[in-house]
Amino acid sequence: SSGINAEYGFPQSIYYQDVKKSTPIAESFAKINITLCARDLASYAVLEEHFANNTRLLIPDMAVMIGSVQRRAPKVDIYWMLRNDKESILPQMKLFKLVELLPPTLKAKISMNYGDWEFNDVANLTGSLTNKALMRFNDACEVLSQGRVVISDRLHGHIISTLLGIPHVMLDNQYGKTRHYHHEWTERLEKVDTATSLEEALRKAVTLLAKEKNTV
């Protein structure tokens, strides 16, 4: 039961390549009054099976509590935010290679850029953790606002683009993090589409871009 000394874990996507590694963590958590939160049903199923001694909740990512945010002025038509870590399942491509995916008739008409998160260093700044987190959030908004349309395989690329009202195409990561979250919470949003390859993502982004330019 919850009480004044209760603790809550932020909602997470939970995945173990080796499920046995969950055992010592579950044993440790069972000794404290902590409520564990999952942000998709696949993660919640892991909590149900391996963390049965703790209270468990299914809730969206904490970032959605911020609510709608005014986007900054875009700099390019399509901004690619792609992972370059072990969670990525996509080929690593430079910008000129991504441009080559465009049909020849569109290469001169559609501007693109790509990158990843660009955060200011907040470690040595004074102030509360909340203020530091908001600075990080504002940095993320600056990055994503570069594109009239965004393509990303990062979960928070999807979540923050949604808060900014930016049309975007979602790609998945190694273990279904973005796919599971989208299925649970954002599947009915009009400005979001999904893809399973860079080529498909670009085709759908071009379609979203055409709709966006017609409404501006």
Short mmCIF file of C-alpha atoms in Angstrom, two decimals:
data_model
loop_
_atom_site.label_atom_id
_atom_site.label_comp_id
_atom_site.label_asym_id
_atom_site.label_seq_id
_atom_site.Cartn_x
_atom_site.Cartn_y
_atom_site.Cartn_z
CA SER A 1 0.00 0.00 0.00
CA SER A 2 1.15 3.57 -0.63
CA GLY A 3 2.23 5.82 2.19
CA ILE A 4 4.28 8.86 3.05
CA ASN A 5 7.51 6.93 2.45
CA ALA A 6 6.39 5.38 -0.80
CA GLU A 7 8.62 5.70 -3.84
CA TYR A 8 7.67 5.70 -7.50
CA GLY A 9 9.81 4.83 -10.48
CA PHE A 10 9.38 6.91 -13.62
CA PRO A 11 7.54 4.98 -16.36
CA GLN A 12 10.02 2.96 -18.38
CA SER A 13 10.24 0.68 -21.37
CA ILE A 14 11.50 -2.62 -19.94
CA TYR A 15 13.37 -5.24 -21.89
CA TYR A 16 15.87 -7.90 -20.87
CA GLN A 17 17.99 -9.80 -23.37
CA ASP A 18 18.71 -12.16 -20.48
CA VAL A 19 15.65 -12.36 -18.22
CA LYS A 20 17.75 -13.93 -15.45
CA LYS A 21 19.31 -10.51 -14.88
CA SER A 22 15.96 -9.26 -13.59
CA THR A 23 16.12 -11.57 -10.55
CA PRO A 24 18.56 -9.61 -8.32
CA ILE A 25 16.84 -6.35 -9.23
CA ALA A 26 13.43 -7.79 -8.38
CA GLU A 27 14.76 -9.12 -5.07
CA SER A 28 16.15 -5.69 -4.21
CA PHE A 29 12.95 -3.84 -5.17
CA ALA A 30 10.85 -6.30 -3.17
CA LYS A 31 12.51 -5.00 0.00
CA ILE A 32 11.42 -1.39 -0.49
CA ASN A 33 8.07 0.33 -0.92
CA ILE A 34 8.45 1.29 -4.57
CA THR A 35 5.78 1.39 -7.24
CA LEU A 36 7.11 0.42 -10.66
CA CYS A 37 5.66 2.10 -13.73
CA ALA A 38 5.67 0.81 -17.31
CA ARG A 39 4.82 2.92 -20.34
CA ASP A 40 3.61 0.12 -22.62
CA LEU A 41 1.89 -3.25 -22.24
CA ALA A 42 4.94 -5.29 -23.22
CA SER A 43 6.92 -3.63 -20.41
CA TYR A 44 4.01 -4.04 -18.00
CA ALA A 45 3.98 -7.78 -18.76
CA VAL A 46 7.64 -7.95 -17.69
CA LEU A 47 6.74 -6.26 -14.39
CA GLU A 48 3.81 -8.62 -13.87
CA GLU A 49 5.97 -11.69 -14.36
CA HIS A 50 9.23 -10.71 -12.67
CA PHE A 51 8.34 -7.93 -10.19
CA ALA A 52 5.17 -9.37 -8.69
CA ASN A 53 6.04 -8.22 -5.16
CA ASN A 54 5.80 -4.54 -6.10
CA THR A 55 2.83 -2.42 -7.02
CA ARG A 56 2.76 -1.92 -10.80
CA LEU A 57 1.20 0.80 -12.95
CA LEU A 58 0.73 1.32 -16.68
CA ILE A 59 1.03 5.04 -17.51
CA PRO A 60 2.37 7.18 -20.38
CA ASP A 61 5.84 8.70 -20.43
CA MET A 62 6.29 11.54 -17.93
CA ALA A 63 7.05 14.03 -20.72
CA VAL A 64 3.41 14.04 -21.85
CA MET A 65 2.49 15.73 -18.56
CA ILE A 66 4.09 18.91 -19.93
CA GLY A 67 1.29 19.24 -22.46
CA SER A 68 1.24 21.07 -25.78
CA VAL A 69 4.23 23.29 -26.56
CA GLN A 70 4.66 26.06 -29.15
CA ARG A 71 7.05 24.87 -31.81
CA ARG A 72 9.93 27.01 -33.09
CA ALA A 73 10.17 28.10 -36.71
CA PRO A 74 11.33 25.22 -38.97
CA LYS A 75 14.62 25.44 -40.87
CA VAL A 76 14.23 22.52 -43.29
CA ASP A 77 11.40 20.49 -44.74
CA ILE A 78 12.41 17.13 -43.23
CA TYR A 79 14.60 16.58 -40.19
CA TRP A 80 15.96 13.09 -39.54
CA MET A 81 16.70 12.15 -35.93
CA LEU A 82 18.26 8.71 -35.98
CA ARG A 83 19.99 6.66 -33.29
CA ASN A 84 23.59 5.56 -33.73
CA ASP A 85 23.76 3.23 -30.73
CA LYS A 86 23.08 -0.46 -30.09
CA GLU A 87 19.31 0.09 -30.09
CA SER A 88 19.32 1.09 -33.76
CA ILE A 89 18.21 -1.45 -36.36
CA LEU A 90 18.65 0.94 -39.31
CA PRO A 91 21.64 1.37 -41.62
CA GLN A 92 23.83 4.32 -40.66
CA MET A 93 23.67 6.85 -43.49
CA LYS A 94 25.12 10.29 -44.09
CA LEU A 95 22.86 13.14 -45.18
CA PHE A 96 23.83 12.91 -48.84
CA LYS A 97 22.80 9.24 -48.83
CA LEU A 98 19.44 10.13 -47.31
CA VAL A 99 18.94 12.78 -49.98
CA GLU A 100 19.56 10.11 -52.62
CA LEU A 101 16.46 8.29 -51.36
CA LEU A 102 14.32 11.15 -52.71
CA PRO A 103 12.88 10.82 -56.22
CA PRO A 104 14.96 12.92 -58.69
CA THR A 105 12.06 15.32 -59.21
CA LEU A 106 12.00 16.19 -55.49
CA LYS A 107 15.72 16.53 -54.69
CA ALA A 108 15.78 20.23 -55.56
CA LYS A 109 12.42 20.93 -53.93
CA ILE A 110 12.77 19.34 -50.48
CA SER A 111 15.41 20.42 -47.98
CA MET A 112 16.64 17.97 -45.36
CA ASN A 113 18.99 17.75 -42.41
CA TYR A 114 19.79 15.07 -39.86
CA GLY A 115 21.31 14.66 -36.42
CA ASP A 116 20.60 13.52 -32.89
CA TRP A 117 19.96 15.16 -29.54
CA GLU A 118 22.05 18.27 -28.85
CA PHE A 119 21.93 19.08 -25.16
CA ASN A 120 23.58 21.90 -23.24
CA ASP A 121 25.63 20.69 -20.27
CA VAL A 122 23.49 21.14 -17.16
CA ALA A 123 25.57 19.05 -14.76
CA ASN A 124 27.38 22.02 -13.23
CA LEU A 125 24.47 24.45 -13.26
CA THR A 126 22.81 25.55 -10.05
CA GLY A 127 19.09 25.12 -9.63
CA SER A 128 16.60 22.35 -9.07
CA LEU A 129 16.50 19.07 -10.95
CA THR A 130 13.17 20.20 -12.37
CA ASN A 131 14.74 23.32 -13.90
CA LYS A 132 17.60 21.29 -15.34
CA ALA A 133 15.12 18.82 -16.82
CA LEU A 134 13.16 21.67 -18.41
CA MET A 135 16.37 23.01 -19.93
CA ARG A 136 16.96 19.59 -21.48
CA PHE A 137 13.39 19.56 -22.74
CA ASN A 138 13.80 22.99 -24.32
CA ASP A 139 16.98 21.81 -26.04
CA ALA A 140 15.05 18.84 -27.44
CA CYS A 141 12.32 21.17 -28.71
CA GLU A 142 14.94 23.27 -30.50
CA VAL A 143 16.37 20.21 -32.25
CA LEU A 144 13.05 18.75 -33.39
CA SER A 145 11.60 22.11 -34.45
CA GLN A 146 14.19 22.25 -37.22
CA GLY A 147 11.93 20.16 -39.45
CA ARG A 148 8.50 20.90 -40.81
CA VAL A 149 8.29 17.11 -40.67
CA VAL A 150 10.42 14.81 -38.50
CA ILE A 151 11.55 11.21 -39.04
CA SER A 152 12.85 9.51 -35.90
CA ASP A 153 13.51 6.13 -34.33
CA ARG A 154 13.78 7.68 -30.85
CA LEU A 155 10.81 7.36 -28.53
CA HIS A 156 11.19 10.90 -27.23
CA GLY A 157 11.59 12.10 -30.80
CA HIS A 158 8.01 10.85 -31.22
CA ILE A 159 6.70 12.07 -27.86
CA ILE A 160 8.15 15.59 -28.07
CA SER A 161 7.21 15.97 -31.74
CA THR A 162 3.67 15.14 -30.65
CA LEU A 163 3.74 17.82 -27.94
CA LEU A 164 5.07 20.32 -30.49
CA GLY A 165 2.41 19.37 -33.04
CA ILE A 166 5.05 18.42 -35.62
CA PRO A 167 3.97 15.84 -38.20
CA HIS A 168 6.36 12.91 -37.99
CA VAL A 169 7.13 9.35 -39.00
CA MET A 170 8.17 6.80 -36.39
CA LEU A 171 10.72 4.06 -36.93
CA ASP A 172 11.28 1.34 -34.38
CA ASN A 173 14.31 0.40 -32.29
CA GLN A 174 15.85 -2.99 -31.54
CA TYR A 175 13.15 -4.25 -29.16
CA GLY A 176 9.97 -2.48 -30.19
CA LYS A 177 10.12 0.49 -27.80
CA THR A 178 8.54 3.05 -30.13
CA ARG A 179 6.12 0.56 -31.70
CA HIS A 180 4.77 -0.61 -28.35
CA TYR A 181 4.36 2.93 -27.02
CA HIS A 182 2.62 4.09 -30.19
CA HIS A 183 0.24 1.13 -30.09
CA GLU A 184 -0.65 1.86 -26.48
CA TRP A 185 -1.06 5.65 -26.47
CA THR A 186 -0.70 7.51 -29.79
CA GLU A 187 -2.02 5.24 -32.52
CA ARG A 188 -5.02 7.47 -33.29
CA LEU A 189 -3.10 10.72 -33.71
CA GLU A 190 -3.49 12.22 -37.19
CA LYS A 191 -0.01 13.71 -37.59
CA VAL A 192 1.85 10.48 -36.81
CA ASP A 193 2.74 7.69 -39.20
CA THR A 194 4.95 4.61 -38.86
CA ALA A 195 7.46 2.94 -41.15
CA THR A 196 9.78 -0.06 -41.12
CA SER A 197 12.52 1.26 -43.43
CA LEU A 198 14.22 4.55 -44.27
CA GLU A 199 12.70 4.49 -47.75
CA GLU A 200 9.16 4.00 -46.45
CA ALA A 201 9.69 6.64 -43.79
CA LEU A 202 10.78 9.18 -46.39
CA ARG A 203 7.82 8.45 -48.66
CA LYS A 204 5.42 8.96 -45.77
CA ALA A 205 7.26 12.09 -44.61
CA VAL A 206 6.89 13.61 -48.09
CA THR A 207 3.14 12.94 -47.89
CA LEU A 208 2.94 14.58 -44.46
CA LEU A 209 4.99 17.51 -45.75
CA ALA A 210 2.57 18.11 -48.61
CA LYS A 211 -0.35 18.15 -46.18
CA GLU A 212 1.53 20.48 -43.83
CA LYS A 213 2.39 22.98 -46.56
CA ASN A 214 -1.24 23.01 -47.68
CA THR A 215 -2.39 23.96 -44.16
CA VAL A 216 0.21 26.65 -43.43
#
